[in-house]
mmCIF file of C-alpha atoms in Angstrom:
data_model
loop_
_atom_site.group_PDB
_atom_site.id
_atom_site.type_symbol
_atom_site.label_atom_id
_atom_site.label_comp_id
_atom_site.label_asym_id
_atom_site.label_seq_id
_atom_site.Cartn_x
_atom_site.Cartn_y
_atom_site.Cartn_z
ATOM 1 C CA UNK Z 15 12.460 7.056 -29.282
ATOM 2 C CA UNK Z 16 10.028 4.664 -30.890
ATOM 3 C CA UNK Z 17 7.596 3.468 -28.189
ATOM 4 C CA UNK Z 18 9.801 4.575 -25.284
ATOM 5 C CA UNK Z 19 9.166 5.932 -22.721
ATOM 6 C CA UNK Z 20 5.889 4.264 -21.784
ATOM 7 C CA UNK Z 21 4.830 7.583 -20.260
ATOM 8 C CA UNK Z 22 6.354 11.053 -20.343
ATOM 9 C CA UNK Z 23 5.421 13.387 -17.477
ATOM 10 C CA UNK Z 24 6.276 16.844 -16.184
ATOM 11 C CA UNK Z 25 6.124 18.609 -12.825
ATOM 12 C CA UNK Z 26 3.131 20.920 -12.450
ATOM 13 C CA UNK Z 27 4.226 24.436 -11.407
ATOM 14 C CA UNK Z 28 3.069 25.750 -7.999
ATOM 15 C CA UNK Z 29 0.749 28.646 -7.246
ATOM 16 C CA UNK Z 30 3.648 30.599 -5.729
ATOM 17 C CA UNK Z 31 6.488 32.367 -7.543
ATOM 18 C CA UNK Z 32 8.618 29.205 -7.387
ATOM 19 C CA UNK Z 33 8.748 25.922 -5.490
ATOM 20 C CA UNK Z 34 8.930 26.707 -1.800
ATOM 21 C CA UNK Z 35 9.731 30.373 -2.404
ATOM 22 C CA UNK Z 36 8.091 33.709 -3.040
ATOM 23 C CA UNK Z 37 4.610 35.087 -2.649
ATOM 24 C CA UNK Z 38 1.481 33.403 -3.911
ATOM 25 C CA UNK Z 39 0.517 34.444 -7.411
ATOM 26 C CA UNK Z 40 -2.815 36.068 -8.071
ATOM 27 C CA UNK Z 41 -5.479 33.520 -8.976
ATOM 28 C CA UNK Z 42 -5.540 34.565 -12.639
ATOM 29 C CA UNK Z 43 -1.737 34.559 -12.868
ATOM 30 C CA UNK Z 44 -1.648 31.040 -11.441
ATOM 31 C CA UNK Z 45 -4.279 29.807 -13.904
ATOM 32 C CA UNK Z 46 -2.567 31.547 -16.833
ATOM 33 C CA UNK Z 47 0.728 29.921 -15.929
ATOM 34 C CA UNK Z 48 -0.906 26.514 -15.539
ATOM 35 C CA UNK Z 49 -2.530 26.817 -18.971
ATOM 36 C CA UNK Z 50 0.769 27.922 -20.545
ATOM 37 C CA UNK Z 51 2.587 24.905 -19.108
ATOM 38 C CA UNK Z 52 -0.241 22.551 -20.088
ATOM 39 C CA UNK Z 53 -0.299 23.742 -23.690
ATOM 40 C CA UNK Z 54 3.487 23.523 -23.985
ATOM 41 C CA UNK Z 55 3.488 20.022 -22.481
ATOM 42 C CA UNK Z 56 0.742 18.852 -24.840
ATOM 43 C CA UNK Z 57 2.682 20.088 -27.884
ATOM 44 C CA UNK Z 58 5.755 18.166 -26.699
ATOM 45 C CA UNK Z 59 3.792 14.919 -26.377
ATOM 46 C CA UNK Z 60 3.735 14.895 -22.570
ATOM 47 C CA UNK Z 61 0.808 13.062 -20.951
ATOM 48 C CA UNK Z 62 1.505 12.759 -17.202
ATOM 49 C CA UNK Z 63 1.482 15.729 -14.825
ATOM 50 C CA UNK Z 64 3.012 15.178 -11.357
ATOM 51 C CA UNK Z 65 1.366 17.256 -8.635
ATOM 52 C CA UNK Z 66 3.613 17.625 -5.594
ATOM 53 C CA UNK Z 67 2.368 18.011 -2.027
ATOM 54 C CA UNK Z 68 4.848 20.288 -0.291
ATOM 55 C CA UNK Z 69 3.532 21.872 2.927
ATOM 56 C CA UNK Z 70 3.318 25.326 1.290
ATOM 57 C CA UNK Z 71 1.700 24.042 -1.910
ATOM 58 C CA UNK Z 72 -1.946 24.297 -2.883
ATOM 59 C CA UNK Z 73 -4.058 21.230 -2.121
ATOM 60 C CA UNK Z 74 -2.934 18.759 -4.796
ATOM 61 C CA UNK Z 75 -6.478 17.590 -5.544
ATOM 62 C CA UNK Z 76 -7.517 21.147 -6.372
ATOM 63 C CA UNK Z 77 -4.482 21.477 -8.639
ATOM 64 C CA UNK Z 78 -5.435 18.199 -10.319
ATOM 65 C CA UNK Z 79 -8.949 19.517 -10.953
ATOM 66 C CA UNK Z 80 -7.585 22.766 -12.426
ATOM 67 C CA UNK Z 81 -5.243 20.780 -14.667
ATOM 68 C CA UNK Z 82 -7.984 18.455 -15.903
ATOM 69 C CA UNK Z 83 -10.232 21.441 -16.540
ATOM 70 C CA UNK Z 84 -7.664 23.322 -18.622
ATOM 71 C CA UNK Z 85 -6.229 20.404 -20.627
ATOM 72 C CA UNK Z 86 -8.053 17.853 -22.803
ATOM 73 C CA UNK Z 87 -5.273 15.242 -22.572
ATOM 74 C CA UNK Z 88 -3.060 15.589 -19.490
ATOM 75 C CA UNK Z 89 -3.410 13.032 -16.700
ATOM 76 C CA UNK Z 90 -2.533 14.188 -13.155
ATOM 77 C CA UNK Z 91 -0.386 12.073 -10.836
ATOM 78 C CA UNK Z 92 -1.362 13.290 -7.370
ATOM 79 C CA UNK Z 93 0.918 12.954 -4.343
ATOM 80 C CA UNK Z 94 -0.909 11.401 -1.367
ATOM 81 C CA UNK Z 95 0.413 10.888 2.157
ATOM 82 C CA UNK Z 96 -1.293 7.957 3.931
ATOM 83 C CA UNK Z 97 -1.134 9.582 7.362
ATOM 84 C CA UNK Z 98 -3.250 12.454 6.028
ATOM 85 C CA UNK Z 99 -5.694 10.650 3.719
ATOM 86 C CA UNK Z 100 -8.086 7.719 3.936
ATOM 87 C CA UNK Z 101 -7.793 5.212 1.105
ATOM 88 C CA UNK Z 102 -11.567 5.237 0.581
ATOM 89 C CA UNK Z 103 -11.581 9.034 0.152
ATOM 90 C CA UNK Z 104 -8.718 8.898 -2.360
ATOM 91 C CA UNK Z 105 -10.444 6.141 -4.343
ATOM 92 C CA UNK Z 106 -13.617 8.203 -4.468
ATOM 93 C CA UNK Z 107 -11.772 11.260 -5.797
ATOM 94 C CA UNK Z 108 -9.945 9.181 -8.417
ATOM 95 C CA UNK Z 109 -13.143 7.488 -9.605
ATOM 96 C CA UNK Z 110 -15.156 10.713 -9.638
ATOM 97 C CA UNK Z 111 -12.478 12.676 -11.515
ATOM 98 C CA UNK Z 112 -12.332 9.931 -14.132
ATOM 99 C CA UNK Z 113 -16.126 10.055 -14.467
ATOM 100 C CA UNK Z 114 -16.062 13.852 -14.724
ATOM 101 C CA UNK Z 115 -13.206 14.225 -17.216
ATOM 102 C CA UNK Z 116 -13.084 10.863 -19.004
ATOM 103 C CA UNK Z 117 -9.446 10.070 -18.309
ATOM 104 C CA UNK Z 118 -7.535 8.671 -15.335
ATOM 105 C CA UNK Z 119 -6.005 10.468 -12.403
ATOM 106 C CA UNK Z 120 -3.076 8.505 -10.957
ATOM 107 C CA UNK Z 121 -1.785 8.397 -7.370
ATOM 108 C CA UNK Z 122 1.769 8.878 -6.089
ATOM 109 C CA UNK Z 123 1.872 7.354 -2.588
ATOM 110 C CA UNK Z 124 4.541 9.124 -0.518
ATOM 111 C CA UNK Z 125 5.674 9.030 3.092
ATOM 112 C CA UNK Z 126 6.946 12.629 3.003
ATOM 113 C CA UNK Z 127 10.467 13.761 2.140
ATOM 114 C CA UNK Z 128 11.055 15.758 5.328
ATOM 115 C CA UNK Z 129 10.503 15.232 9.038
ATOM 116 C CA UNK Z 130 7.840 17.936 9.037
ATOM 117 C CA UNK Z 131 5.874 16.258 6.233
ATOM 118 C CA UNK Z 132 5.825 12.807 7.859
ATOM 119 C CA UNK Z 133 3.546 11.507 10.551
ATOM 120 C CA UNK Z 134 4.720 12.323 14.061
ATOM 121 C CA UNK Z 135 6.317 9.585 16.147
ATOM 122 C CA UNK Z 136 6.692 7.070 13.315
ATOM 123 C CA UNK Z 137 9.957 5.536 12.133
ATOM 124 C CA UNK Z 138 10.940 4.730 8.544
ATOM 125 C CA UNK Z 139 10.084 1.036 8.771
ATOM 126 C CA UNK Z 140 6.646 1.805 10.178
ATOM 127 C CA UNK Z 141 6.103 4.484 7.516
ATOM 128 C CA UNK Z 142 7.027 1.986 4.811
ATOM 129 C CA UNK Z 143 4.620 -0.552 6.287
ATOM 130 C CA UNK Z 144 1.864 2.052 6.265
ATOM 131 C CA UNK Z 145 2.556 2.820 2.591
ATOM 132 C CA UNK Z 146 2.079 -0.867 1.786
ATOM 133 C CA UNK Z 147 -1.171 -1.100 3.750
ATOM 134 C CA UNK Z 148 -2.497 2.063 2.154
ATOM 135 C CA UNK Z 149 -1.653 0.868 -1.381
ATOM 136 C CA UNK Z 150 -3.515 -2.407 -0.776
ATOM 137 C CA UNK Z 151 -6.541 -0.583 0.664
ATOM 138 C CA UNK Z 152 -6.561 1.917 -2.187
ATOM 139 C CA UNK Z 153 -6.390 -0.748 -4.901
ATOM 140 C CA UNK Z 154 -9.272 -2.657 -3.284
ATOM 141 C CA UNK Z 155 -11.419 0.481 -3.133
ATOM 142 C CA UNK Z 156 -10.551 1.461 -6.697
ATOM 143 C CA UNK Z 157 -11.472 -1.992 -8.004
ATOM 144 C CA UNK Z 158 -14.796 -1.744 -6.186
ATOM 145 C CA UNK Z 159 -15.635 1.715 -7.515
ATOM 146 C CA UNK Z 160 -14.478 1.345 -11.097
ATOM 147 C CA UNK Z 161 -17.071 -0.768 -12.844
ATOM 148 C CA UNK Z 162 -17.679 0.805 -16.287
ATOM 149 C CA UNK Z 163 -16.242 -1.048 -19.279
ATOM 150 C CA UNK Z 164 -13.447 0.716 -21.096
ATOM 151 C CA UNK Z 165 -12.187 2.777 -18.165
ATOM 152 C CA UNK Z 166 -8.446 3.297 -17.969
ATOM 153 C CA UNK Z 167 -6.989 1.889 -14.774
ATOM 154 C CA UNK Z 168 -5.228 4.518 -12.662
ATOM 155 C CA UNK Z 169 -1.599 3.814 -11.862
ATOM 156 C CA UNK Z 170 -0.328 3.616 -8.296
ATOM 157 C CA UNK Z 171 3.202 4.982 -7.971
ATOM 158 C CA UNK Z 172 5.631 5.273 -5.059
ATOM 159 C CA UNK Z 173 9.180 6.638 -4.741
ATOM 160 C CA UNK Z 174 12.128 4.294 -4.440
ATOM 161 C CA UNK Z 175 13.423 3.791 -0.899
ATOM 162 C CA UNK Z 176 16.278 2.042 0.844
ATOM 163 C CA UNK Z 177 13.888 1.117 3.675
ATOM 164 C CA UNK Z 178 12.838 -2.537 3.350
ATOM 165 C CA UNK Z 179 9.248 -3.475 2.605
ATOM 166 C CA UNK Z 180 7.249 -4.198 -0.534
ATOM 167 C CA UNK Z 181 4.680 -1.566 -1.534
ATOM 168 C CA UNK Z 182 2.196 -3.083 -4.027
ATOM 169 C CA UNK Z 183 2.167 -0.424 -6.753
ATOM 170 C CA UNK Z 184 2.398 -0.373 -10.545
ATOM 171 C CA UNK Z 185 5.486 1.824 -10.847
ATOM 172 C CA UNK Z 186 8.437 2.905 -8.683
ATOM 173 C CA UNK Z 187 10.036 6.283 -9.361
ATOM 174 C CA UNK Z 188 13.585 7.384 -8.654
ATOM 175 C CA UNK Z 189 15.724 10.418 -9.343
ATOM 176 C CA UNK Z 190 18.294 10.213 -12.108
ATOM 177 C CA UNK Z 191 21.746 9.111 -11.003
ATOM 178 C CA UNK Z 192 25.008 8.014 -12.665
ATOM 179 C CA UNK Z 193 24.343 5.089 -14.989
ATOM 180 C CA UNK Z 194 26.333 2.501 -13.052
ATOM 181 C CA UNK Z 195 24.393 3.318 -9.886
ATOM 182 C CA UNK Z 196 21.151 3.539 -11.844
ATOM 183 C CA UNK Z 197 21.641 0.042 -13.238
ATOM 184 C CA UNK Z 198 22.129 -1.391 -9.746
ATOM 185 C CA UNK Z 199 19.151 0.463 -8.288
ATOM 186 C CA UNK Z 200 16.765 -0.416 -11.115
ATOM 187 C CA UNK Z 201 17.707 -4.088 -10.802
ATOM 188 C CA UNK Z 202 17.231 -3.951 -7.017
ATOM 189 C CA UNK Z 203 13.842 -2.234 -7.267
ATOM 190 C CA UNK Z 204 12.582 -4.706 -9.854
ATOM 191 C CA UNK Z 205 13.679 -7.671 -7.722
ATOM 192 C CA UNK Z 206 12.438 -6.293 -4.390
ATOM 193 C CA UNK Z 207 9.195 -4.629 -5.465
ATOM 194 C CA UNK Z 208 8.203 -6.927 -8.330
ATOM 195 C CA UNK Z 209 7.286 -4.023 -10.651
ATOM 196 C CA UNK Z 210 7.521 -3.897 -14.420
ATOM 197 C CA UNK Z 211 7.701 -0.116 -14.575
ATOM 198 C CA UNK Z 212 10.436 2.140 -13.198
ATOM 199 C CA UNK Z 213 10.128 5.910 -13.727
ATOM 200 C CA UNK Z 214 13.116 8.260 -13.660
ATOM 201 C CA UNK Z 215 12.855 11.914 -12.629
ATOM 202 C CA UNK Z 216 15.448 14.011 -14.454
ATOM 203 C CA UNK Z 217 15.944 17.656 -15.349
ATOM 204 C CA UNK Z 218 16.690 18.579 -18.966
ATOM 205 C CA UNK Z 219 18.487 21.583 -20.422
ATOM 206 C CA UNK Z 220 18.637 20.956 -24.162
ATOM 207 C CA UNK Z 221 19.938 23.270 -26.896
ATOM 208 C CA UNK Z 222 21.296 23.017 -30.448
ATOM 209 C CA UNK Z 223 24.838 22.404 -29.183
ATOM 210 C CA UNK Z 224 26.444 21.332 -25.926
ATOM 211 C CA UNK Z 225 28.074 24.745 -25.534
ATOM 212 C CA UNK Z 226 24.730 26.531 -25.807
ATOM 213 C CA UNK Z 227 23.172 24.087 -23.361
ATOM 214 C CA UNK Z 228 25.761 24.867 -20.710
ATOM 215 C CA UNK Z 229 25.369 28.595 -21.392
ATOM 216 C CA UNK Z 230 21.620 28.230 -20.866
ATOM 217 C CA UNK Z 231 22.193 26.248 -17.668
ATOM 218 C CA UNK Z 232 24.385 29.021 -16.253
ATOM 219 C CA UNK Z 233 21.732 31.594 -17.086
ATOM 220 C CA UNK Z 234 18.664 29.607 -15.973
ATOM 221 C CA UNK Z 235 20.190 28.418 -12.701
ATOM 222 C CA UNK Z 236 22.180 31.476 -11.690
ATOM 223 C CA UNK Z 237 23.005 31.623 -7.953
ATOM 224 C CA UNK Z 238 20.104 32.954 -5.905
ATOM 225 C CA UNK Z 239 20.522 33.569 -2.188
ATOM 226 C CA UNK Z 240 16.866 32.825 -1.415
ATOM 227 C CA UNK Z 241 17.088 29.500 -3.217
ATOM 228 C CA UNK Z 242 20.326 28.603 -1.499
ATOM 229 C CA UNK Z 243 18.833 29.298 1.947
ATOM 230 C CA UNK Z 244 15.676 27.351 1.097
ATOM 231 C CA UNK Z 245 17.781 24.485 -0.212
ATOM 232 C CA UNK Z 246 19.834 24.293 2.986
ATOM 233 C CA UNK Z 247 16.671 24.397 5.089
ATOM 234 C CA UNK Z 248 15.143 21.599 3.049
ATOM 235 C CA UNK Z 249 18.343 19.519 3.298
ATOM 236 C CA UNK Z 250 18.406 19.914 7.076
ATOM 237 C CA UNK Z 251 14.963 18.308 7.354
ATOM 238 C CA UNK Z 252 15.243 15.561 4.746
ATOM 239 C CA UNK Z 253 14.682 11.925 5.679
ATOM 240 C CA UNK Z 254 14.040 10.627 2.140
ATOM 241 C CA UNK Z 255 16.684 8.154 0.979
ATOM 242 C CA UNK Z 256 16.259 9.393 -2.609
ATOM 243 C CA UNK Z 257 17.169 12.956 -1.639
ATOM 244 C CA UNK Z 258 19.940 11.836 0.698
ATOM 245 C CA UNK Z 259 21.544 9.824 -2.107
ATOM 246 C CA UNK Z 260 21.367 12.860 -4.418
ATOM 247 C CA UNK Z 261 23.099 15.012 -1.802
ATOM 248 C CA UNK Z 262 25.934 12.501 -1.558
ATOM 249 C CA UNK Z 263 26.388 12.469 -5.341
ATOM 250 C CA UNK Z 264 26.333 16.266 -5.457
ATOM 251 C CA UNK Z 265 28.980 16.469 -2.742
ATOM 252 C CA UNK Z 266 31.188 13.962 -4.565
ATOM 253 C CA UNK Z 267 31.130 15.750 -7.920
ATOM 254 C CA UNK Z 268 29.159 18.477 -9.661
ATOM 255 C CA UNK Z 269 28.981 16.597 -12.994
ATOM 256 C CA UNK Z 270 28.613 12.829 -13.400
ATOM 257 C CA UNK Z 271 28.582 10.814 -16.638
ATOM 258 C CA UNK Z 272 29.652 13.759 -18.809
ATOM 259 C CA UNK Z 273 26.373 15.692 -18.504
ATOM 260 C CA UNK Z 274 24.404 14.819 -15.366
ATOM 261 C CA UNK Z 275 24.674 18.112 -13.474
ATOM 262 C CA UNK Z 276 24.080 18.476 -9.731
ATOM 263 C CA UNK Z 277 24.831 22.183 -9.458
ATOM 264 C CA UNK Z 278 21.342 23.696 -9.170
ATOM 265 C CA UNK Z 279 21.026 25.838 -6.013
ATOM 266 C CA UNK Z 280 17.959 23.861 -4.960
ATOM 267 C CA UNK Z 281 19.487 20.500 -5.720
ATOM 268 C CA UNK Z 282 17.686 18.884 -2.793
ATOM 269 C CA UNK Z 283 14.299 19.925 -4.128
ATOM 270 C CA UNK Z 284 14.666 19.424 -7.857
ATOM 271 C CA UNK Z 285 16.375 16.628 -9.767
ATOM 272 C CA UNK Z 286 19.850 16.573 -11.331
ATOM 273 C CA UNK Z 287 19.921 17.930 -14.885
ATOM 274 C CA UNK Z 288 21.002 16.388 -18.177
ATOM 275 C CA UNK Z 289 22.756 19.161 -20.111
ATOM 276 C CA UNK Z 290 23.605 18.899 -23.796
ATOM 277 C CA UNK Z 291 22.477 18.808 -27.399
ATOM 278 C CA UNK Z 292 19.442 16.846 -28.572
ATOM 279 C CA UNK Z 293 21.678 14.000 -29.759
ATOM 280 C CA UNK Z 294 23.679 13.891 -26.522
ATOM 281 C CA UNK Z 295 20.674 13.944 -24.208
ATOM 282 C CA UNK Z 296 18.832 11.415 -26.392
ATOM 283 C CA UNK Z 297 21.797 9.037 -26.210
ATOM 284 C CA UNK Z 298 22.014 9.356 -22.418
ATOM 285 C CA UNK Z 299 18.308 8.615 -22.053
ATOM 286 C CA UNK Z 300 18.495 5.663 -24.442
ATOM 287 C CA UNK Z 301 21.151 4.184 -22.185
ATOM 288 C CA UNK Z 302 18.651 4.439 -19.287
ATOM 289 C CA UNK Z 303 16.061 2.622 -21.370
ATOM 290 C CA UNK Z 304 18.580 -0.171 -21.843
ATOM 291 C CA UNK Z 305 19.082 -0.311 -18.051
ATOM 292 C CA UNK Z 306 15.367 -0.877 -17.448
ATOM 293 C CA UNK Z 307 13.897 2.603 -17.040
ATOM 294 C CA UNK Z 308 10.424 2.538 -18.618
ATOM 295 C CA UNK Z 309 8.946 5.973 -17.834
ATOM 296 C CA UNK Z 310 10.416 9.489 -17.694
ATOM 297 C CA UNK Z 311 9.425 12.513 -15.603
ATOM 298 C CA UNK Z 312 11.043 15.743 -16.799
ATOM 299 C CA UNK Z 313 11.876 18.601 -14.447
ATOM 300 C CA UNK Z 314 12.297 21.716 -16.592
ATOM 301 C CA UNK Z 315 13.545 25.243 -15.932
ATOM 302 C CA UNK Z 316 10.694 27.585 -14.915
ATOM 303 C CA UNK Z 317 9.648 28.565 -18.436
ATOM 304 C CA UNK Z 318 7.057 26.771 -20.601
ATOM 305 C CA UNK Z 319 9.199 27.573 -23.665
ATOM 306 C CA UNK Z 320 11.612 24.879 -22.441
ATOM 307 C CA UNK Z 321 9.175 22.214 -23.665
ATOM 308 C CA UNK Z 322 10.009 23.308 -27.199
ATOM 309 C CA UNK Z 323 13.661 22.472 -26.639
ATOM 310 C CA UNK Z 324 13.019 18.946 -25.364
ATOM 311 C CA UNK Z 325 10.402 17.809 -27.890
ATOM 312 C CA UNK Z 326 12.980 16.470 -30.361
ATOM 313 C CA UNK Z 327 14.692 14.422 -27.650
ATOM 314 C CA UNK Z 328 11.786 11.995 -27.520
ATOM 315 C CA UNK Z 329 11.154 11.724 -31.265
ATOM 316 C CA UNK Z 330 14.762 11.362 -32.404
ATOM 317 C CA UNK Z 331 16.846 8.258 -32.259
ATOM 318 C CA UNK Z 332 15.827 4.615 -32.383
#
């Protein structure tokens, strides 16, 4: 789509069988899967690689190192929780990884989506205030450490929130939502946070025709009792306004705006999915560009071959 999006990212797969579920993979199986995803993402023109920090996940900084080591182009976006990290330590890792690999590692500053992942005895307003303080401290430390000419500045990112308080970052991310709601939320975020960049996290199931896309969706996201139980457990602990809003939309209707599907068993953990042909999904995404979305994060079914289906979405259309 010409020069849009400004960045295209994907979600780095975990070292377990699936997000939040299953046994840990063997070390070689994990590395083989990471390489397979990295190569597929590179071929599709993806640059950013979001590294989540769920309690059961591998340390995100180790994942970032593995990703940088196995890919010559991908740039990690590492989730950091201020109540667990010192800004100075994060700045040091970011600067040293850039020195080591010659490209930036970005930071996603999060409060934690669930009660168990947040700091104890802290309310949402206080957590938001801490995010702001941490972002300011981190930027100061990064500016101090990054002195070589020609270095690419790392981006600071934070999720959208209904809790008041400005967090001084470069980009705010939000889950996909129906376009009317998306337009309102993008406008609010731009006004409140003063950012130029808004990233949208969205799943994609793309095939030659709409019928085949829905057939693939049924197959790829078949009901799974383990996933359903994990999803309910996750929902019971959620305090994130982004996830809470997605639950409400899912309860209201399974499909919004013709093809935004909320039916995945783990809908609280992954994003809603755009389902359709290349032309249909491209048109939906172009409408988001017109609403002010600048960056896209794709959440794909657990198969690196899916990158081959989405590649044409971002090179077709004007």
